[in-house]
PDB file of C-alpha atoms in Angstrom:
ATOM      1  CA  GLU Y   1      30.295  28.567 -13.959  1.00 67.00           C
ATOM      2  CA  MET Y   2      27.727  25.837 -13.545  1.00 76.00           C
ATOM      3  CA  SER Y   3      29.055  22.293 -13.526  1.00 86.00           C
ATOM      4  CA  SER Y   4      27.355  19.328 -15.178  1.00 95.00           C
ATOM      5  CA  ARG Y   5      27.995  17.474 -11.913  1.00 96.00           C
ATOM      6  CA  VAL Y   6      25.761  17.518  -8.863  1.00 97.00           C
ATOM      7  CA  ILE Y   7      26.293  16.503  -5.260  1.00 97.00           C
ATOM      8  CA  VAL Y   8      23.508  14.498  -3.636  1.00 98.00           C
ATOM      9  CA  LYS Y   9      23.369  14.709   0.162  1.00 98.00           C
ATOM     10  CA  ASN Y  10      21.373  12.893   2.830  1.00 98.00           C
ATOM     11  CA  LEU Y  11      21.098   9.595   0.970  1.00 98.00           C
ATOM     12  CA  PRO Y  12      19.932   6.682   3.144  1.00 97.00           C
ATOM     13  CA  LYS Y  13      22.530   4.191   4.358  1.00 93.00           C
ATOM     14  CA  HIS Y  14      21.158   1.466   2.068  1.00 94.00           C
ATOM     15  CA  ALA Y  15      21.317   3.547  -1.128  1.00 96.00           C
ATOM     16  CA  THR Y  16      23.065   1.867  -4.066  1.00 96.00           C
ATOM     17  CA  GLU Y  17      24.824   3.353  -7.072  1.00 96.00           C
ATOM     18  CA  GLU Y  18      22.345   1.581  -9.326  1.00 97.00           C
ATOM     19  CA  ARG Y  19      19.321   3.186  -7.654  1.00 97.00           C
ATOM     20  CA  VAL Y  20      20.887   6.653  -7.545  1.00 98.00           C
ATOM     21  CA  ARG Y  21      21.838   6.392 -11.222  1.00 97.00           C
ATOM     22  CA  GLU Y  22      18.321   5.211 -12.084  1.00 97.00           C
ATOM     23  CA  ARG Y  23      16.695   8.137 -10.254  1.00 97.00           C
ATOM     24  CA  PHE Y  24      18.924  10.750 -11.878  1.00 98.00           C
ATOM     25  CA  SER Y  25      18.873   9.304 -15.395  1.00 98.00           C
ATOM     26  CA  ALA Y  26      15.255  10.466 -15.683  1.00 97.00           C
ATOM     27  CA  PHE Y  27      16.690  13.950 -16.266  1.00 96.00           C
ATOM     28  CA  GLY Y  28      19.498  13.227 -18.696  1.00 96.00           C
ATOM     29  CA  GLU Y  29      22.442  11.050 -19.568  1.00 97.00           C
ATOM     30  CA  VAL Y  30      24.334  10.137 -16.406  1.00 97.00           C
ATOM     31  CA  THR Y  31      28.052   9.872 -17.196  1.00 97.00           C
ATOM     32  CA  ASP Y  32      29.229   8.858 -13.736  1.00 96.00           C
ATOM     33  CA  CYS Y  33      27.883   8.162 -10.282  1.00 97.00           C
ATOM     34  CA  LYS Y  34      30.073   7.810  -7.201  1.00 96.00           C
ATOM     35  CA  LEU Y  35      28.821   7.020  -3.717  1.00 97.00           C
ATOM     36  CA  LYS Y  36      31.353   8.247  -1.156  1.00 95.00           C
ATOM     37  CA  SER Y  37      32.575   6.035   1.677  1.00 94.00           C
ATOM     38  CA  THR Y  38      34.991   6.371   4.560  1.00 93.00           C
ATOM     39  CA  SER Y  39      38.336   4.587   4.408  1.00 93.00           C
ATOM     40  CA  ASP Y  40      36.821   1.671   6.342  1.00 94.00           C
ATOM     41  CA  GLY Y  41      33.995   1.309   3.860  1.00 91.00           C
ATOM     42  CA  ARG Y  42      31.062   2.995   5.593  1.00 93.00           C
ATOM     43  CA  PHE Y  43      28.812   4.955   3.234  1.00 95.00           C
ATOM     44  CA  ARG Y  44      28.940   8.656   4.100  1.00 96.00           C
ATOM     45  CA  GLY Y  45      25.441   9.450   2.825  1.00 96.00           C
ATOM     46  CA  PHE Y  46      26.376  11.452  -0.243  1.00 97.00           C
ATOM     47  CA  ALA Y  47      27.209  10.935  -3.871  1.00 97.00           C
ATOM     48  CA  PHE Y  48      28.414  12.772  -6.959  1.00 97.00           C
ATOM     49  CA  VAL Y  49      26.431  12.392 -10.173  1.00 98.00           C
ATOM     50  CA  GLY Y  50      27.765  13.624 -13.506  1.00 97.00           C
ATOM     51  CA  PHE Y  51      25.591  14.458 -16.498  1.00 97.00           C
ATOM     52  CA  ARG Y  52      26.456  14.860 -20.164  1.00 96.00           C
ATOM     53  CA  ARG Y  53      25.114  18.426 -20.235  1.00 96.00           C
ATOM     54  CA  VAL Y  54      24.827  21.326 -17.787  1.00 96.00           C
ATOM     55  CA  GLU Y  55      21.115  21.697 -18.610  1.00 96.00           C
ATOM     56  CA  GLU Y  56      20.485  18.134 -17.450  1.00 97.00           C
ATOM     57  CA  ALA Y  57      22.238  18.800 -14.152  1.00 97.00           C
ATOM     58  CA  GLU Y  58      20.170  21.962 -13.654  1.00 96.00           C
ATOM     59  CA  GLU Y  59      16.949  20.055 -14.334  1.00 97.00           C
ATOM     60  CA  ALA Y  60      17.928  17.305 -11.875  1.00 98.00           C
ATOM     61  CA  ILE Y  61      18.621  19.919  -9.195  1.00 97.00           C
ATOM     62  CA  ARG Y  62      15.290  21.627  -9.877  1.00 97.00           C
ATOM     63  CA  ARG Y  63      13.324  18.380  -9.757  1.00 97.00           C
ATOM     64  CA  LEU Y  64      15.157  16.327  -7.134  1.00 98.00           C
ATOM     65  CA  ASN Y  65      16.353  18.821  -4.523  1.00 98.00           C
ATOM     66  CA  ARG Y  66      14.174  18.303  -1.412  1.00 98.00           C
ATOM     67  CA  SER Y  67      12.584  15.211  -2.985  1.00 97.00           C
ATOM     68  CA  PHE Y  68      12.448  11.931  -1.086  1.00 97.00           C
ATOM     69  CA  PHE Y  69      14.624   8.864  -1.591  1.00 96.00           C
ATOM     70  CA  ASP Y  70      12.691   6.314   0.468  1.00 95.00           C
ATOM     71  CA  THR Y  71      12.269   8.203   3.774  1.00 95.00           C
ATOM     72  CA  SER Y  72      15.280  10.534   3.343  1.00 97.00           C
ATOM     73  CA  ARG Y  73      14.792  14.058   1.998  1.00 98.00           C
ATOM     74  CA  LEU Y  74      17.596  14.744  -0.457  1.00 98.00           C
ATOM     75  CA  THR Y  75      19.644  17.873  -0.957  1.00 98.00           C
ATOM     76  CA  VAL Y  76      20.845  18.171  -4.561  1.00 98.00           C
ATOM     77  CA  GLU Y  77      23.278  20.978  -5.381  1.00 96.00           C
ATOM     78  CA  PRO Y  78      25.827  21.866  -8.056  1.00 95.00           C
ATOM     79  CA  ALA Y  79      29.137  20.122  -7.432  1.00 94.00           C
ATOM     80  CA  HIS Y  80      32.436  21.973  -7.596  1.00 76.00           C
ATOM     81  CA  ALA Y  81      34.605  21.502 -10.651  1.00 58.00           C
ATOM     82  CA  PRO Y  82      36.167  18.028 -10.907  1.00 51.00           C
ATOM     83  CA  GLY Y  83      39.256  17.856  -8.746  1.00 53.00           C
ATOM     84  CA  ALA Y  84      37.863  20.393  -6.284  1.00 51.00           C
ATOM     85  CA  GLU Y  85      35.626  17.932  -4.456  1.00 50.00           C
ATOM     86  CA  GLY Y  86      37.416  18.357  -1.136  1.00 49.00           C
ATOM     87  CA  ALA Y  87      38.830  21.808  -1.742  1.00 49.00           C
ATOM     88  CA  SER Y  88      36.212  23.649   0.265  1.00 50.00           C
ATOM     89  CA  ARG Y  89      36.715  21.432   3.336  1.00 49.00           C
ATOM     90  CA  PRO Y  90      40.394  20.523   3.575  1.00 49.00           C
ATOM     91  CA  TRP Y  91      40.037  19.919   7.315  1.00 49.00           C
ATOM     92  CA  SER Y  92      37.705  16.966   6.788  1.00 48.00           C
ATOM     93  CA  ARG Y  93      39.456  13.879   8.099  1.00 50.00           C
ATOM     94  CA  TYR Y  94      38.090  11.934   5.141  1.00 51.00           C
ATOM     95  CA  ALA Y  95      39.532  14.279   2.494  1.00 45.00           C
TER      96      ALA Y  95
END
């Protein structure tokens, strides 16, 4: 089942939550936006963005996947259900 959350990969190191939220809010109501960092605070280059509705998430994926954020080409995909963020990669040392 499609989630109303998306994962945004390949964000530039200087990306901010405010700018990511601004970009994605063009496609619907953004309910949450979380940039992911390592335990020592370095940005890992990806974020989760939640929308109010599944249709908004689908539109954001359609319009923003492979689009550019400054000089970085983004990958935008459906996120797993909340709580399953690390479930597919339990061996990640950042999980």
